[in-house]
Amino acid sequence: MDNIIHQSLDGTWKLAVIHQADFVTMELPTTYAAVTAASSIDGTVPGNFEIDLEKAGKIPDPFFGANMLDMFKYEDCHVLYARRFSYSPRAGTSPEFVFEGIDTIADIYLNGAFLAHTDNMYVTHRIDGSAIREGENEIVVHILPACIEARKNAVSAGNGHLAYNYECLRLRKAPSMFGWDITPRLVSAGIYRSAGIYRRPAESFKQCYLMTAAVDPVRKTAQVELFYETAIGDNPVSDYSITVKGKCGPSEFSRSTRLWFPTGKLRLDIKDAELWWPRGYGKPKLYDIEVTLEKNGQVLESYQCKTGLRTVKLIRTGTTDISHNGAFHFVVNGRKVFVMGTNWVPVDAYHSRDKERIPAIMELLNDIGCNAVRCWGGNIYEDPLFYQYCDEMGIMVWQDFAMACAVHPTDNDFKGVMYREAVQVIRLLRQHPSIVLWSGDNECDQSIAGDGYGRNPNLNRLTREVYPDAVYNEDPTRPFLPSSPHIDEEAAKLPGEYLSENHLWGPRDYFKSEFYKGSLSHFASEMGYHGSVSVKSMRRFISPDKLWPWQDNDEWLVHAASPETGRDGPYVYRIELMAKQIRELFGVIPDDPEDFVLASQISQAEAKKFFVELFRVQSYRSGIIWWNLIDGWPQFSDAVVDYNFYKKLAYYYLRQSQRPLILTFAEPRDWKLRLCASNLCGTGPLEFSYRVRDFASGETVLSGTGTCSDQETFELAALPYSQGEKKIYLIEWESLAFPGVALPNGAFPSVALPSVALPSGTYSGKNHYLAGNPPFELAFYRDFLKETYGDWYREIFE
């Protein structure tokens, strides 16, 4: 809204952190003077209080060694922010405080008087500012200890959560902050997103949403509809009019109408429409949209945004069978899309730092070749900057609502909380064309079905009533999936392996075991494998005397996200699992950190490469969203880039496997290895030549030419093979450049980030295939890495 006046409250505040035992003996600090008198330090908004404590020298770095365990003592703390500000009123406007993110339960005081209460970190809080005085004012935000406040909430025997997360059954705070297998237990608090005062015109928009009703890519037409809601008081409605304009390059549209009611819709037919396409299927064209509200010809308010014209459908069945009679795939603008993506999990344990990390992470996402991300339900709703990047890059977003791995209450009070939250989230994000799905939660269906009491997840009123009602009312353009994985009435009668969409974690044994290569799912929305960070990264967060060995190492356990260092915690298994996966592939566990890291990263890289290529060469598959791109703190995990942006070997292998054109072998059968080509270039058929060599001997075992149609996977040739052979085959191919440009790694970007160079020229590729059954020789594989991928080897391991 370009004529809304904004006064930022970001920057330096006074901050006091007070333990519960001390706080209850104090007079309630509701003024700036009271907060500064309570042993305050400088605090930053946006921020988290621990960052300011560390900056002030009050605590050591929580991310180093076992220091994270010392943060538990701050879980009972009251966190108070205070600042002074000047205010000048403007005629014809009404002030409101806007807090884009308060974590979590807070009382807000203006000039010593109570102003508002907040209890949800996921949503923006808009608070009437009519009590602001002209001239000097002061504001205090008192954030109460979430762990103590959560004890006031009613919990029933039928509710349940993971071991460390019971506070989150009703508390609307990211569950990952209480400890998860990918994040530490760091129950932080803070004003973690921007705060400010907005002066809104008295007559203004309440909502604007430009929806795409239909598109025809062949005729280049689109039908859109503007929904609007205005605030015009009791004034004559005939005095007001609405105008909507859109422009994308040469394509323009415009329409105006007088108001007949404060709320309405305005439909437009667009010729020569420019459509938004996912990466690899076309360009993600965006329109500049302006909607103006006028009164007697005078502009009162102007709403501006960027959006794309596209339609999306989810074609799914609840189950599949051994003959693959099922479905789970996305259709964008009438075209079936193959999904290659990653799960988007917390990018920092301190959510106030999320935004600053997003640009660099989006460059990784672009470079590695993803066309989708799944915003996982144990996280917050990401900063708007993230969705802007996705819009511009053609990245499809699967958006979970913020619930994960729990059986939440479903009483009317909590249903109301969740409905109001969902409405606000949908209204905030729905204009982004990148969002292609609303999903009710992460694994809550599985939590209900698997709790041992034979309960039916379809009786969950949050995901079968509340969320679908919110989506139905607020966003008719997108599909809704109640849970991931979704267990509908049909699926509830069958074992979990028959789900059409699944999270394929399983035993986490050899990555080519039957669980993985024989899975029936058409779509995997989670699939991962462990990989150690590099030794140079390890030295940044592990004490020198704890660097090795890995066994009985409390710091390694802490940095595998375990808040316990004994033998009984639910996440203490993760270090040993990483070691067992090494032994599974190489037969032994190395006894020095350098070889341990090398073996672990090879194991992870081969696993994730295999997962992606398995889904690309099997025709019934429709997408894979692997776990995950980057860590949110220094740890041993499934991520392919660590917290300090050091890439693991799996990053480079995935980058190869997600190129638009790849050649790889399908798993052996009938004494043969079949060489397959998969073309997701979105540019039509590709002609190429290829050669396959045995790495050990250098012998060429296959060569030829082929043509692969767009969105096709087919067999090129077959190679005689016995399961007893252990080989590494090098696969190389070369094709004439397809229209457009190619990144050095072969990824085809829909849009270039400013720092990404885009050379043109011959499109060539390289891949390899690890043939045979383990154990393999680590020394032999090291030689292969050095010779074949020498630059990667030197970057990571030397």
Coordinates of N, CA and C in Angstrom, one line a residue, residues 210 224 226 243-256 266 268-274 286-292 303-309:
L210 N -5.7 -11.1 -6.4 CA -5.9 -11.4 -7.9 C -5.8 -12.9 -8.1
V224 N -8.8 -14.0 -15.1 CA -8.4 -13.7 -13.7 C -9.6 -13.0 -13.0
L226 N -10.3 -10.4 -9.6 CA -9.9 -9.6 -8.5 C -10.9 -9.6 -7.4
T243 N -10.0 0.3 -9.6 CA -9.3 0.1 -10.9 C -8.2 -0.9 -10.7
V244 N -8.1 -1.9 -11.6 CA -7.0 -2.8 -11.5 C -6.2 -2.8 -12.8
K245 N -4.9 -2.8 -12.7 CA -4.0 -2.7 -13.9 C -2.9 -3.8 -13.7
G246 N -2.5 -4.4 -14.8 CA -1.4 -5.4 -14.8 C -0.5 -5.2 -16.0
K247 N 0.8 -5.5 -15.8 CA 1.7 -5.3 -16.9 C 2.8 -6.3 -16.7
C248 N 3.1 -7.1 -17.8 CA 4.3 -8.0 -17.8 C 4.8 -7.9 -19.2
G249 N 5.9 -7.1 -19.4 CA 6.5 -6.9 -20.7 C 5.4 -6.2 -21.6
P250 N 5.2 -6.8 -22.8 CA 4.2 -6.2 -23.7 C 2.7 -6.5 -23.3
S251 N 2.5 -7.5 -22.4 CA 1.2 -7.8 -22.0 C 0.6 -6.9 -20.9
E252 N -0.5 -6.3 -21.2 CA -1.1 -5.4 -20.2 C -2.6 -5.6 -20.2
F253 N -3.2 -5.3 -19.0 CA -4.6 -5.4 -18.9 C -5.1 -4.3 -17.9
S254 N -6.4 -3.9 -18.0 CA -6.9 -2.9 -17.1 C -8.4 -3.0 -17.1
R255 N -9.0 -2.7 -15.9 CA -10.4 -2.6 -15.8 C -10.8 -1.8 -14.6
S256 N -11.9 -1.0 -14.7 CA -12.4 -0.2 -13.6 C -13.9 -0.5 -13.4
L266 N -14.1 -8.7 -9.5 CA -13.9 -8.0 -10.8 C -13.2 -9.0 -11.7
L268 N -11.6 -10.4 -15.4 CA -10.9 -9.9 -16.6 C -10.5 -11.1 -17.5
D269 N -10.7 -10.9 -18.8 CA -10.1 -11.8 -19.8 C -8.9 -11.2 -20.4
I270 N -7.8 -11.9 -20.3 CA -6.5 -11.4 -20.7 C -6.1 -12.1 -22.0
K271 N -5.8 -11.3 -23.0 CA -5.2 -11.8 -24.3 C -3.7 -11.6 -24.2
D272 N -3.0 -12.5 -25.0 CA -1.5 -12.4 -25.0 C -0.9 -12.5 -23.6
A273 N -1.5 -13.4 -22.9 CA -1.1 -13.6 -21.4 C 0.2 -14.2 -21.3
E274 N 1.0 -13.7 -20.4 CA 2.3 -14.3 -20.1 C 2.1 -15.1 -18.8
L286 N 6.1 -12.7 -14.3 CA 5.4 -12.0 -13.2 C 4.8 -10.7 -13.7
Y287 N 3.6 -10.4 -13.3 CA 3.0 -9.1 -13.6 C 3.1 -8.1 -12.5
D288 N 3.3 -6.9 -12.8 CA 3.2 -5.8 -11.9 C 1.8 -5.4 -11.8
I289 N 1.2 -5.6 -10.6 CA -0.2 -5.3 -10.4 C -0.4 -4.1 -9.5
E290 N -1.4 -3.2 -9.9 CA -1.7 -2.1 -9.1 C -3.3 -2.0 -9.1
V291 N -3.8 -1.9 -7.8 CA -5.2 -1.8 -7.6 C -5.4 -0.5 -6.8
T292 N -6.3 0.4 -7.3 CA -6.5 1.7 -6.7 C -7.9 1.8 -6.2
Y303 N -2.9 -0.4 -3.9 CA -2.3 -1.7 -3.5 C -1.4 -2.2 -4.7
Q304 N -0.2 -2.5 -4.4 CA 0.7 -3.0 -5.5 C 1.4 -4.3 -5.1
C305 N 1.6 -5.2 -6.1 CA 2.2 -6.4 -5.8 C 2.7 -7.0 -7.2
K306 N 3.5 -8.1 -7.1 CA 3.9 -8.9 -8.2 C 3.2 -10.2 -8.1
T307 N 2.7 -10.7 -9.2 CA 2.1 -12.1 -9.1 C 2.2 -12.7 -10.5
G308 N 1.9 -14.0 -10.6 CA 2.0 -14.7 -11.8 C 0.6 -15.3 -12.1
L309 N 0.4 -15.5 -13.4 CA -0.9 -16.2 -13.9 C -0.6 -17.6 -14.1

